[in-house]
Amino acid sequence: MKRLFTLMIALLSMLIAWQSARAANVVFNVTVPTPTYQVWIVGNFQGWNPAAMVQGVKVDDTHFTVTLDDATFASGVTLANLEYKYSSGNGSWAYIEKTAQGEELPANRKYSDSNGTDVVASWASVYNPSNLQDVNIEVLTPLTTIECYITGTFNNWASPSAATKMTKAETTTEGVIFKTTLKAVDPATLEFKFASGPAWDYEQSQAANFKYSTDGGTVVVSSFKLIFDPSKTGDIHITATVPAGTDSVWIQGSFIGWDMTKAVKGTKNADGTFSFTVPLVISIEYRLYNRPDWSHPEVDETGAERPNRKAVYPDDANISITVVNWKIPMGISQIKEATNLIYTRNSSIVVEGVTSRVDIFDVTGRLLQSGKKAGTFISKSLKSGIYVVKVDGGTKKVTLK
């Protein structure tokens, strides 16, 4: 018993050591221009989300190091296909790196090209924590405006919502004035726009953003695409008939800022249809998805992604729609099973007897790799997990250990 206990402790110690060795094993060393106060990294490993950048550690005034744990990478991302950029500040593209001429990089950085040893030529803007301050914003809107919302670089252009609703100050002969104070922002890079309601459907008609550096904190909005009236809003109920065997359906649209992280899952009914309720809206654009992922939208009879659907309250308070098919029909029982010889080898998926095309997806439906060839297809190196292989019209799940 004592020997068994000792062996278990030894194995546990080895496991902990192995996990520690694997943790945080992707290192970036970057040389930056002066002044640079912070360095952050953004890329496909975290979905190019500026709100979830990873901060680096300062070595000296012109050198920073960033360390990532590849176990946290988004599904399908490996060192072989890792792409990224650097930023001098967190949460906004306003601080993203530029070329020496101040232009966009010709392409994303690839870890396979530099092994994480990089040089930043310049920044779109240099983030300086000491420059942060409270900024007062005042906007004059049309007389018909009932509510006003603000969004911009300060919240990474999030969809207008209750979190950024402004305070109505007064009504004049020229219009309605709304005010707000933005806390701890960088005036040098602050851009913003307005909406008359809590969704992009109600945004200002003028396309150009306001810039604090040139427009100041007192601006005028001449019109909105749609005026939000809380007293005229209502719930829109949608019943969707979908392809047989569909296991789940999600709705995405303007009412949630086309933010896939906020996609709403439908309720499956006894007859196989799915129901959705979009609360307190006037007008929306939307589309249905078989998964909460951009690669799974509904398509038309030709297989092309269908245009956004539209609904207006109260005319469309209760509507029924039909989904012809899904772009990637995960969970459909009628899918043709691939008969090709498919197996794994050295962290790759091998498909023999290919006639024309192979697509590799992860379990969320994200397309990882495609290949058009006849004969044998060998995927790039993949992590352990479950993958979906679509080959010549057939589909098969593969487990890579």
mmCIF file of C-alpha atoms in Angstrom:
data_model
loop_
_atom_site.group_PDB
_atom_site.id
_atom_site.type_symbol
_atom_site.label_atom_id
_atom_site.label_comp_id
_atom_site.label_asym_id
_atom_site.label_seq_id
_atom_site.Cartn_x
_atom_site.Cartn_y
_atom_site.Cartn_z
ATOM 1 C CA MET A 1 0.000 0.000 0.000
ATOM 2 C CA LYS A 2 2.840 2.387 0.885
ATOM 3 C CA ARG A 3 4.576 1.666 -2.433
ATOM 4 C CA LEU A 4 1.312 2.267 -4.313
ATOM 5 C CA PHE A 5 0.801 5.569 -2.489
ATOM 6 C CA THR A 6 4.360 6.620 -3.285
ATOM 7 C CA LEU A 7 3.863 5.726 -6.940
ATOM 8 C CA MET A 8 0.642 7.763 -7.088
ATOM 9 C CA ILE A 9 2.406 10.784 -5.585
ATOM 10 C CA ALA A 10 5.231 10.426 -8.115
ATOM 11 C CA LEU A 11 2.791 10.241 -11.014
ATOM 12 C CA LEU A 12 0.881 13.256 -9.713
ATOM 13 C CA SER A 13 4.127 15.219 -9.416
ATOM 14 C CA MET A 14 5.041 14.308 -12.989
ATOM 15 C CA LEU A 15 1.610 15.435 -14.201
ATOM 16 C CA ILE A 16 1.901 18.773 -12.420
ATOM 17 C CA ALA A 17 5.395 19.260 -13.825
ATOM 18 C CA TRP A 18 4.164 18.435 -17.325
ATOM 19 C CA GLN A 19 1.273 20.877 -17.043
ATOM 20 C CA SER A 20 3.610 23.567 -15.745
ATOM 21 C CA ALA A 21 5.960 22.971 -18.634
ATOM 22 C CA ARG A 22 3.058 23.333 -21.077
ATOM 23 C CA ALA A 23 1.653 26.470 -19.482
ATOM 24 C CA ALA A 24 2.508 29.855 -20.967
ATOM 25 C CA ASN A 25 4.867 28.423 -23.561
ATOM 26 C CA VAL A 26 4.505 30.925 -26.405
ATOM 27 C CA VAL A 27 6.841 33.897 -25.941
ATOM 28 C CA PHE A 28 6.941 37.124 -27.935
ATOM 29 C CA ASN A 29 9.819 39.595 -27.752
ATOM 30 C CA VAL A 30 9.053 42.931 -29.355
ATOM 31 C CA THR A 31 11.040 46.110 -29.919
ATOM 32 C CA VAL A 32 8.904 49.252 -29.841
ATOM 33 C CA PRO A 33 9.328 52.969 -30.614
ATOM 34 C CA THR A 34 9.569 55.603 -27.904
ATOM 35 C CA PRO A 35 7.498 56.632 -26.181
ATOM 36 C CA THR A 36 5.646 53.386 -25.464
ATOM 37 C CA TYR A 37 4.105 52.910 -22.037
ATOM 38 C CA GLN A 38 2.345 49.575 -22.512
ATOM 39 C CA VAL A 39 2.242 46.734 -25.035
ATOM 40 C CA TRP A 40 -0.721 44.432 -25.643
ATOM 41 C CA ILE A 41 -1.290 41.632 -28.129
ATOM 42 C CA VAL A 42 -4.448 40.686 -30.038
ATOM 43 C CA GLY A 43 -5.002 37.958 -32.620
ATOM 44 C CA ASN A 44 -6.871 34.933 -33.857
ATOM 45 C CA PHE A 45 -5.902 33.079 -30.671
ATOM 46 C CA GLN A 46 -8.552 35.153 -28.846
ATOM 47 C CA GLY A 47 -10.896 35.920 -31.732
ATOM 48 C CA TRP A 48 -9.387 39.343 -32.564
ATOM 49 C CA ASN A 49 -11.282 40.752 -29.620
ATOM 50 C CA PRO A 50 -9.821 44.143 -28.587
ATOM 51 C CA ALA A 51 -11.577 43.873 -25.236
ATOM 52 C CA ALA A 52 -9.579 40.733 -24.389
ATOM 53 C CA MET A 53 -6.037 41.718 -25.324
ATOM 54 C CA VAL A 54 -3.122 40.231 -23.367
ATOM 55 C CA GLN A 55 -0.699 42.667 -21.754
ATOM 56 C CA GLY A 56 3.069 42.366 -22.071
ATOM 57 C CA VAL A 57 5.793 42.958 -19.496
ATOM 58 C CA LYS A 58 8.169 45.889 -19.847
ATOM 59 C CA VAL A 59 11.857 44.980 -20.137
ATOM 60 C CA ASP A 60 13.077 48.523 -20.815
ATOM 61 C CA ASP A 61 11.868 51.613 -22.683
ATOM 62 C CA THR A 62 12.024 49.921 -26.091
ATOM 63 C CA HIS A 63 11.539 46.232 -25.290
ATOM 64 C CA PHE A 64 8.562 44.252 -24.022
ATOM 65 C CA THR A 65 7.851 40.547 -23.715
ATOM 66 C CA VAL A 66 4.471 38.809 -23.939
ATOM 67 C CA THR A 67 3.806 35.221 -22.867
ATOM 68 C CA LEU A 68 0.757 33.202 -23.893
ATOM 69 C CA ASP A 69 -0.495 29.788 -22.870
ATOM 70 C CA ASP A 70 -1.356 27.864 -26.025
ATOM 71 C CA ALA A 71 -3.903 25.858 -24.024
ATOM 72 C CA THR A 72 -6.066 29.004 -23.988
ATOM 73 C CA PHE A 73 -5.989 29.474 -27.765
ATOM 74 C CA ALA A 74 -9.276 29.570 -29.667
ATOM 75 C CA SER A 75 -10.271 26.262 -31.183
ATOM 76 C CA GLY A 76 -8.212 25.403 -34.262
ATOM 77 C CA VAL A 77 -5.456 27.959 -33.623
ATOM 78 C CA THR A 78 -1.931 26.574 -33.358
ATOM 79 C CA LEU A 79 1.553 28.040 -33.676
ATOM 80 C CA ALA A 80 1.424 27.087 -37.342
ATOM 81 C CA ASN A 81 -1.530 29.404 -38.070
ATOM 82 C CA LEU A 82 -1.221 31.906 -35.209
ATOM 83 C CA GLU A 83 -1.769 35.499 -36.411
ATOM 84 C CA TYR A 84 -1.546 38.638 -34.290
ATOM 85 C CA LYS A 85 -0.805 42.346 -33.959
ATOM 86 C CA TYR A 86 0.512 44.574 -31.192
ATOM 87 C CA SER A 87 -1.245 47.521 -29.567
ATOM 88 C CA SER A 88 0.024 50.283 -27.285
ATOM 89 C CA GLY A 89 -3.248 50.248 -25.349
ATOM 90 C CA ASN A 90 -6.011 47.872 -24.360
ATOM 91 C CA GLY A 91 -9.582 47.640 -25.594
ATOM 92 C CA SER A 92 -9.415 49.787 -28.719
ATOM 93 C CA TRP A 93 -8.109 49.650 -32.278
ATOM 94 C CA ALA A 94 -7.094 53.297 -31.820
ATOM 95 C CA TYR A 95 -3.732 52.114 -30.455
ATOM 96 C CA ILE A 96 -2.959 49.376 -32.982
ATOM 97 C CA GLU A 97 0.467 49.162 -34.586
ATOM 98 C CA LYS A 98 1.178 50.768 -37.983
ATOM 99 C CA THR A 99 3.937 50.769 -40.579
ATOM 100 C CA ALA A 100 6.745 53.333 -40.471
ATOM 101 C CA GLN A 101 4.607 55.438 -42.837
ATOM 102 C CA GLY A 102 1.652 55.294 -40.445
ATOM 103 C CA GLU A 103 -0.354 52.918 -42.644
ATOM 104 C CA GLU A 104 -2.081 49.629 -41.906
ATOM 105 C CA LEU A 105 0.187 46.585 -41.860
ATOM 106 C CA PRO A 106 0.052 44.824 -45.252
ATOM 107 C CA ALA A 107 -0.816 41.593 -43.427
ATOM 108 C CA ASN A 108 -1.270 40.232 -39.908
ATOM 109 C CA ARG A 109 1.855 39.030 -38.170
ATOM 110 C CA LYS A 110 2.384 35.260 -38.217
ATOM 111 C CA TYR A 111 4.213 33.436 -35.475
ATOM 112 C CA SER A 112 5.559 30.975 -38.027
ATOM 113 C CA ASP A 113 7.344 33.854 -39.803
ATOM 114 C CA SER A 114 9.172 35.405 -36.854
ATOM 115 C CA ASN A 115 8.870 33.001 -33.905
ATOM 116 C CA GLY A 116 7.619 35.975 -31.912
ATOM 117 C CA THR A 117 10.664 38.221 -32.389
ATOM 118 C CA ASP A 118 9.219 41.435 -33.791
ATOM 119 C CA VAL A 119 9.759 45.160 -34.312
ATOM 120 C CA VAL A 120 6.916 47.705 -34.181
ATOM 121 C CA ALA A 121 7.596 50.663 -36.462
ATOM 122 C CA SER A 122 4.887 53.002 -35.138
ATOM 123 C CA TRP A 123 1.519 53.190 -33.374
ATOM 124 C CA ALA A 124 -1.786 54.601 -34.606
ATOM 125 C CA SER A 125 -1.751 56.409 -31.279
ATOM 126 C CA VAL A 126 0.299 55.978 -28.132
ATOM 127 C CA TYR A 127 -1.669 55.051 -25.058
ATOM 128 C CA ASN A 128 -0.534 57.062 -22.046
ATOM 129 C CA PRO A 129 -2.263 56.248 -18.725
ATOM 130 C CA SER A 130 -1.484 59.732 -17.422
ATOM 131 C CA ASN A 131 -3.599 61.290 -20.194
ATOM 132 C CA LEU A 132 -6.845 59.658 -19.068
ATOM 133 C CA GLN A 133 -9.521 62.085 -17.867
ATOM 134 C CA ASP A 134 -13.262 62.564 -17.526
ATOM 135 C CA VAL A 135 -14.826 64.073 -20.637
ATOM 136 C CA ASN A 136 -18.183 65.865 -20.820
ATOM 137 C CA ILE A 137 -20.245 65.269 -23.985
ATOM 138 C CA GLU A 138 -23.268 67.347 -25.024
ATOM 139 C CA VAL A 139 -25.340 66.740 -28.158
ATOM 140 C CA LEU A 140 -28.178 68.693 -29.781
ATOM 141 C CA THR A 141 -30.677 66.319 -31.428
ATOM 142 C CA PRO A 142 -33.913 66.774 -33.442
ATOM 143 C CA LEU A 143 -37.035 67.850 -31.539
ATOM 144 C CA THR A 144 -38.590 64.416 -32.100
ATOM 145 C CA THR A 145 -35.826 62.675 -30.127
ATOM 146 C CA ILE A 146 -37.085 60.995 -26.964
ATOM 147 C CA GLU A 147 -33.944 59.189 -25.770
ATOM 148 C CA CYS A 148 -30.283 59.352 -26.740
ATOM 149 C CA TYR A 149 -27.429 56.842 -26.422
ATOM 150 C CA ILE A 150 -23.702 57.186 -27.062
ATOM 151 C CA THR A 151 -21.106 54.655 -28.198
ATOM 152 C CA GLY A 152 -17.526 54.900 -29.395
ATOM 153 C CA THR A 153 -13.906 54.019 -28.862
ATOM 154 C CA PHE A 154 -14.401 54.312 -25.111
ATOM 155 C CA ASN A 155 -16.486 51.095 -25.115
ATOM 156 C CA ASN A 156 -15.077 49.554 -28.303
ATOM 157 C CA TRP A 157 -18.161 50.559 -30.303
ATOM 158 C CA ALA A 158 -20.502 48.314 -28.369
ATOM 159 C CA SER A 159 -24.123 48.357 -29.469
ATOM 160 C CA PRO A 160 -26.047 51.295 -27.929
ATOM 161 C CA SER A 161 -27.611 50.087 -24.700
ATOM 162 C CA ALA A 162 -28.904 51.159 -21.312
ATOM 163 C CA ALA A 163 -25.287 51.301 -20.106
ATOM 164 C CA THR A 164 -24.621 54.346 -22.297
ATOM 165 C CA LYS A 165 -27.972 56.115 -22.135
ATOM 166 C CA MET A 166 -27.515 59.877 -21.867
ATOM 167 C CA THR A 167 -29.333 62.333 -19.600
ATOM 168 C CA LYS A 168 -31.917 64.643 -21.139
ATOM 169 C CA ALA A 169 -30.854 68.182 -20.199
ATOM 170 C CA GLU A 170 -33.365 70.493 -21.878
ATOM 171 C CA THR A 171 -35.581 71.106 -24.890
ATOM 172 C CA THR A 172 -34.990 74.271 -26.911
ATOM 173 C CA THR A 173 -36.502 75.685 -30.078
ATOM 174 C CA GLU A 174 -33.613 74.100 -31.992
ATOM 175 C CA GLY A 175 -33.870 70.615 -30.540
ATOM 176 C CA VAL A 176 -33.340 68.375 -27.529
ATOM 177 C CA ILE A 177 -30.038 68.487 -25.636
ATOM 178 C CA PHE A 178 -28.600 65.363 -23.996
ATOM 179 C CA LYS A 179 -25.491 65.168 -21.797
ATOM 180 C CA THR A 180 -23.167 62.555 -20.318
ATOM 181 C CA THR A 181 -19.718 62.229 -18.759
ATOM 182 C CA LEU A 182 -17.320 59.598 -20.023
ATOM 183 C CA LYS A 183 -15.056 58.421 -17.224
ATOM 184 C CA ALA A 184 -11.279 58.069 -17.624
ATOM 185 C CA VAL A 185 -10.954 58.210 -21.404
ATOM 186 C CA ASP A 186 -8.154 59.346 -23.714
ATOM 187 C CA PRO A 187 -9.350 62.575 -25.391
ATOM 188 C CA ALA A 188 -6.687 62.298 -28.095
ATOM 189 C CA THR A 189 -8.209 59.131 -29.580
ATOM 190 C CA LEU A 190 -11.844 59.522 -28.522
ATOM 191 C CA GLU A 191 -14.375 58.990 -31.325
ATOM 192 C CA PHE A 192 -18.102 58.596 -30.796
ATOM 193 C CA LYS A 193 -21.574 58.638 -32.352
ATOM 194 C CA PHE A 194 -25.165 58.622 -31.161
ATOM 195 C CA ALA A 195 -28.383 56.617 -31.438
ATOM 196 C CA SER A 196 -31.961 57.529 -30.534
ATOM 197 C CA GLY A 197 -32.546 54.038 -29.092
ATOM 198 C CA PRO A 198 -30.774 51.018 -27.576
ATOM 199 C CA ALA A 199 -29.739 49.381 -30.886
ATOM 200 C CA TRP A 200 -27.863 50.169 -34.089
ATOM 201 C CA ASP A 201 -31.229 50.488 -35.896
ATOM 202 C CA TYR A 202 -31.516 53.942 -34.318
ATOM 203 C CA GLU A 203 -28.028 55.322 -35.027
ATOM 204 C CA GLN A 204 -27.397 58.803 -36.387
ATOM 205 C CA SER A 205 -27.874 59.276 -40.140
ATOM 206 C CA GLN A 206 -24.516 60.945 -40.707
ATOM 207 C CA ALA A 207 -21.878 58.314 -41.385
ATOM 208 C CA ALA A 208 -18.832 60.090 -39.998
ATOM 209 C CA ASN A 209 -17.891 59.617 -36.353
ATOM 210 C CA PHE A 210 -17.386 62.605 -34.102
ATOM 211 C CA LYS A 211 -13.785 63.132 -32.949
ATOM 212 C CA TYR A 212 -13.157 64.857 -29.655
ATOM 213 C CA SER A 213 -9.821 66.156 -30.906
ATOM 214 C CA THR A 214 -11.513 68.159 -33.699
ATOM 215 C CA ASP A 215 -15.215 68.394 -32.796
ATOM 216 C CA GLY A 216 -14.913 68.902 -29.054
ATOM 217 C CA GLY A 217 -17.549 67.808 -26.579
ATOM 218 C CA THR A 218 -20.520 69.794 -27.951
ATOM 219 C CA VAL A 219 -21.912 68.461 -31.230
ATOM 220 C CA VAL A 220 -25.091 68.373 -33.341
ATOM 221 C CA VAL A 221 -26.925 65.355 -34.776
ATOM 222 C CA SER A 222 -29.271 66.470 -37.552
ATOM 223 C CA SER A 223 -31.203 63.185 -37.875
ATOM 224 C CA PHE A 224 -31.402 59.507 -36.900
ATOM 225 C CA LYS A 225 -32.151 56.534 -39.142
ATOM 226 C CA LEU A 226 -35.118 55.781 -36.897
ATOM 227 C CA ILE A 227 -36.560 57.515 -33.840
ATOM 228 C CA PHE A 228 -36.995 55.230 -30.856
ATOM 229 C CA ASP A 229 -40.264 55.662 -28.967
ATOM 230 C CA PRO A 230 -40.505 53.478 -25.820
ATOM 231 C CA SER A 231 -44.305 53.793 -25.838
ATOM 232 C CA LYS A 232 -44.509 52.199 -29.292
ATOM 233 C CA THR A 233 -42.194 49.267 -28.752
ATOM 234 C CA GLY A 234 -43.312 45.703 -28.297
ATOM 235 C CA ASP A 235 -42.249 42.065 -28.431
ATOM 236 C CA ILE A 236 -41.715 40.368 -31.772
ATOM 237 C CA HIS A 237 -42.456 36.630 -31.682
ATOM 238 C CA ILE A 238 -40.882 34.460 -34.392
ATOM 239 C CA THR A 239 -41.682 30.823 -35.165
ATOM 240 C CA ALA A 240 -39.170 29.167 -37.493
ATOM 241 C CA THR A 241 -39.709 25.995 -39.495
ATOM 242 C CA VAL A 242 -36.277 24.453 -40.043
ATOM 243 C CA PRO A 243 -34.703 21.498 -41.903
ATOM 244 C CA ALA A 244 -35.638 18.137 -40.394
ATOM 245 C CA GLY A 245 -33.250 16.981 -37.689
ATOM 246 C CA THR A 246 -32.026 20.446 -36.689
ATOM 247 C CA ASP A 247 -30.989 20.198 -33.054
ATOM 248 C CA SER A 248 -30.641 23.904 -32.205
ATOM 249 C CA VAL A 249 -31.206 27.353 -33.697
ATOM 250 C CA TRP A 250 -29.836 30.741 -32.645
ATOM 251 C CA ILE A 251 -30.958 34.260 -33.535
ATOM 252 C CA GLN A 252 -28.580 37.142 -34.191
ATOM 253 C CA GLY A 253 -29.331 40.696 -35.222
ATOM 254 C CA SER A 254 -29.267 44.445 -34.891
ATOM 255 C CA PHE A 255 -31.106 44.325 -31.560
ATOM 256 C CA ILE A 256 -27.977 42.827 -29.934
ATOM 257 C CA GLY A 257 -25.449 44.698 -32.062
ATOM 258 C CA TRP A 258 -24.647 41.693 -34.269
ATOM 259 C CA ASP A 259 -22.539 40.407 -31.403
ATOM 260 C CA MET A 260 -22.273 36.619 -31.692
ATOM 261 C CA THR A 261 -21.394 36.286 -28.005
ATOM 262 C CA LYS A 262 -24.938 37.534 -27.285
ATOM 263 C CA ALA A 263 -26.754 35.264 -29.761
ATOM 264 C CA VAL A 264 -30.006 33.897 -28.306
ATOM 265 C CA LYS A 265 -30.881 30.194 -28.476
ATOM 266 C CA GLY A 266 -34.398 29.369 -29.652
ATOM 267 C CA THR A 267 -36.910 27.166 -27.872
ATOM 268 C CA LYS A 268 -37.616 23.890 -29.662
ATOM 269 C CA ASN A 269 -41.318 23.079 -29.939
ATOM 270 C CA ALA A 270 -42.998 19.663 -30.052
ATOM 271 C CA ASP A 271 -43.570 19.955 -33.810
ATOM 272 C CA GLY A 272 -39.859 20.581 -34.508
ATOM 273 C CA THR A 273 -40.172 24.331 -35.029
ATOM 274 C CA PHE A 274 -38.212 26.857 -32.972
ATOM 275 C CA SER A 275 -39.548 29.965 -31.230
ATOM 276 C CA PHE A 276 -37.896 33.286 -30.433
ATOM 277 C CA THR A 277 -39.010 36.449 -28.682
ATOM 278 C CA VAL A 278 -37.252 39.761 -29.283
ATOM 279 C CA PRO A 279 -38.454 42.103 -26.526
ATOM 280 C CA LEU A 280 -39.317 45.796 -26.695
ATOM 281 C CA VAL A 281 -38.270 46.756 -30.209
ATOM 282 C CA ILE A 282 -39.705 48.803 -33.075
ATOM 283 C CA SER A 283 -37.741 47.487 -36.037
ATOM 284 C CA ILE A 284 -35.045 44.819 -36.318
ATOM 285 C CA GLU A 285 -32.828 43.042 -38.829
ATOM 286 C CA TYR A 286 -31.911 39.474 -38.001
ATOM 287 C CA ARG A 287 -30.736 36.098 -39.251
ATOM 288 C CA LEU A 288 -30.905 32.573 -37.857
ATOM 289 C CA TYR A 289 -27.914 30.302 -37.261
ATOM 290 C CA ASN A 290 -27.590 26.575 -36.595
ATOM 291 C CA ARG A 291 -24.809 27.344 -34.093
ATOM 292 C CA PRO A 292 -23.704 30.557 -32.321
ATOM 293 C CA ASP A 293 -20.964 30.916 -34.920
ATOM 294 C CA TRP A 294 -20.748 33.066 -38.067
ATOM 295 C CA SER A 295 -20.013 29.993 -40.215
ATOM 296 C CA HIS A 296 -23.479 28.471 -39.587
ATOM 297 C CA PRO A 297 -26.010 30.912 -41.114
ATOM 298 C CA GLU A 298 -29.193 30.024 -42.919
ATOM 299 C CA VAL A 299 -28.863 29.816 -46.720
ATOM 300 C CA ASP A 300 -31.220 29.952 -49.699
ATOM 301 C CA GLU A 301 -32.013 27.263 -52.289
ATOM 302 C CA THR A 302 -28.695 27.898 -54.071
ATOM 303 C CA GLY A 303 -26.643 27.505 -50.886
ATOM 304 C CA ALA A 304 -25.831 31.221 -50.694
ATOM 305 C CA GLU A 305 -26.211 33.086 -47.403
ATOM 306 C CA ARG A 306 -29.637 34.719 -47.402
ATOM 307 C CA PRO A 307 -29.992 38.474 -46.814
ATOM 308 C CA ASN A 308 -30.859 39.693 -43.341
ATOM 309 C CA ARG A 309 -34.512 39.285 -42.428
ATOM 310 C CA LYS A 310 -36.490 42.310 -41.220
ATOM 311 C CA ALA A 311 -39.388 42.703 -38.800
ATOM 312 C CA VAL A 312 -41.338 45.772 -37.662
ATOM 313 C CA TYR A 313 -43.597 46.050 -34.632
ATOM 314 C CA PRO A 314 -46.610 45.806 -34.478
ATOM 315 C CA ASP A 315 -47.117 44.460 -38.029
ATOM 316 C CA ASP A 316 -44.702 41.598 -37.379
ATOM 317 C CA ALA A 317 -45.523 40.990 -33.736
ATOM 318 C CA ASN A 318 -46.229 37.327 -34.541
ATOM 319 C CA ILE A 319 -44.560 35.920 -37.661
ATOM 320 C CA SER A 320 -43.674 32.504 -39.072
ATOM 321 C CA ILE A 321 -40.626 31.939 -41.282
ATOM 322 C CA THR A 322 -38.999 28.966 -43.012
ATOM 323 C CA VAL A 323 -35.279 28.169 -43.096
ATOM 324 C CA VAL A 324 -34.379 26.353 -46.335
ATOM 325 C CA ASN A 325 -31.033 25.016 -45.123
ATOM 326 C CA TRP A 326 -27.902 25.748 -43.108
ATOM 327 C CA LYS A 327 -24.480 26.581 -44.505
ATOM 328 C CA ILE A 328 -22.902 23.952 -42.254
ATOM 329 C CA PRO A 329 -25.765 21.747 -41.019
ATOM 330 C CA MET A 330 -24.359 20.467 -37.735
ATOM 331 C CA GLY A 331 -26.804 18.241 -35.878
ATOM 332 C CA ILE A 332 -28.879 17.278 -38.931
ATOM 333 C CA SER A 333 -29.628 13.581 -38.845
ATOM 334 C CA GLN A 334 -30.012 13.341 -42.642
ATOM 335 C CA ILE A 335 -26.366 14.238 -43.328
ATOM 336 C CA LYS A 336 -24.686 11.794 -45.689
ATOM 337 C CA GLU A 337 -21.899 9.948 -43.895
ATOM 338 C CA ALA A 338 -18.530 9.961 -45.613
ATOM 339 C CA THR A 339 -17.377 6.507 -46.754
ATOM 340 C CA ASN A 340 -13.749 7.508 -47.314
ATOM 341 C CA LEU A 341 -10.988 5.948 -45.247
ATOM 342 C CA ILE A 342 -10.353 8.600 -42.577
ATOM 343 C CA TYR A 343 -7.833 8.231 -39.750
ATOM 344 C CA THR A 344 -5.361 10.198 -37.627
ATOM 345 C CA ARG A 345 -1.591 10.203 -37.829
ATOM 346 C CA ASN A 346 0.998 12.378 -36.048
ATOM 347 C CA SER A 347 -1.567 14.979 -34.863
ATOM 348 C CA SER A 348 -3.098 15.219 -38.347
ATOM 349 C CA ILE A 349 -6.254 13.886 -39.992
ATOM 350 C CA VAL A 350 -5.699 11.794 -43.105
ATOM 351 C CA VAL A 351 -8.459 11.334 -45.714
ATOM 352 C CA GLU A 352 -7.935 8.844 -48.521
ATOM 353 C CA GLY A 353 -9.851 8.549 -51.765
ATOM 354 C CA VAL A 354 -10.738 12.237 -52.071
ATOM 355 C CA THR A 355 -12.487 13.118 -55.322
ATOM 356 C CA SER A 356 -12.590 16.907 -55.146
ATOM 357 C CA ARG A 357 -12.639 18.658 -51.751
ATOM 358 C CA VAL A 358 -12.084 18.284 -48.003
ATOM 359 C CA ASP A 359 -13.162 20.687 -45.216
ATOM 360 C CA ILE A 360 -12.092 20.324 -41.574
ATOM 361 C CA PHE A 361 -14.275 21.890 -38.834
ATOM 362 C CA ASP A 362 -13.967 21.934 -35.050
ATOM 363 C CA VAL A 363 -16.956 20.939 -32.911
ATOM 364 C CA THR A 364 -18.262 24.544 -32.854
ATOM 365 C CA GLY A 365 -18.435 24.537 -36.658
ATOM 366 C CA ARG A 366 -15.425 26.809 -37.172
ATOM 367 C CA LEU A 367 -13.747 26.056 -40.514
ATOM 368 C CA LEU A 368 -10.098 25.199 -39.815
ATOM 369 C CA GLN A 369 -8.781 24.047 -43.175
ATOM 370 C CA SER A 370 -9.954 23.404 -46.732
ATOM 371 C CA GLY A 371 -8.331 21.559 -49.581
ATOM 372 C CA LYS A 372 -9.257 21.008 -53.222
ATOM 373 C CA LYS A 373 -7.467 17.945 -54.526
ATOM 374 C CA ALA A 374 -7.923 14.355 -55.600
ATOM 375 C CA GLY A 375 -6.200 11.512 -53.790
ATOM 376 C CA THR A 376 -5.008 11.671 -50.174
ATOM 377 C CA PHE A 377 -5.528 14.740 -47.978
ATOM 378 C CA ILE A 378 -3.428 15.350 -44.846
ATOM 379 C CA SER A 379 -4.488 18.145 -42.504
ATOM 380 C CA LYS A 380 -2.191 20.509 -40.685
ATOM 381 C CA SER A 381 -1.166 19.644 -37.115
ATOM 382 C CA LEU A 382 -4.196 19.791 -34.803
ATOM 383 C CA LYS A 383 -4.814 19.653 -31.061
ATOM 384 C CA SER A 384 -6.485 16.694 -29.430
ATOM 385 C CA GLY A 385 -10.253 16.853 -29.768
ATOM 386 C CA ILE A 386 -13.280 16.084 -31.912
ATOM 387 C CA TYR A 387 -13.358 17.305 -35.513
ATOM 388 C CA VAL A 388 -15.878 17.161 -38.345
ATOM 389 C CA VAL A 389 -14.535 16.129 -41.738
ATOM 390 C CA LYS A 390 -16.605 16.997 -44.791
ATOM 391 C CA VAL A 391 -15.372 15.210 -47.915
ATOM 392 C CA ASP A 392 -17.038 15.103 -51.346
ATOM 393 C CA GLY A 393 -20.491 15.773 -49.873
ATOM 394 C CA GLY A 394 -20.167 13.303 -47.005
ATOM 395 C CA THR A 395 -19.458 14.090 -43.354
ATOM 396 C CA LYS A 396 -17.797 12.175 -40.541
ATOM 397 C CA LYS A 397 -16.728 12.964 -36.978
ATOM 398 C CA VAL A 398 -13.121 12.152 -36.069
ATOM 399 C CA THR A 399 -11.504 12.046 -32.641
ATOM 400 C CA LEU A 400 -7.880 13.104 -32.523
ATOM 401 C CA LYS A 401 -6.027 11.906 -29.429
#
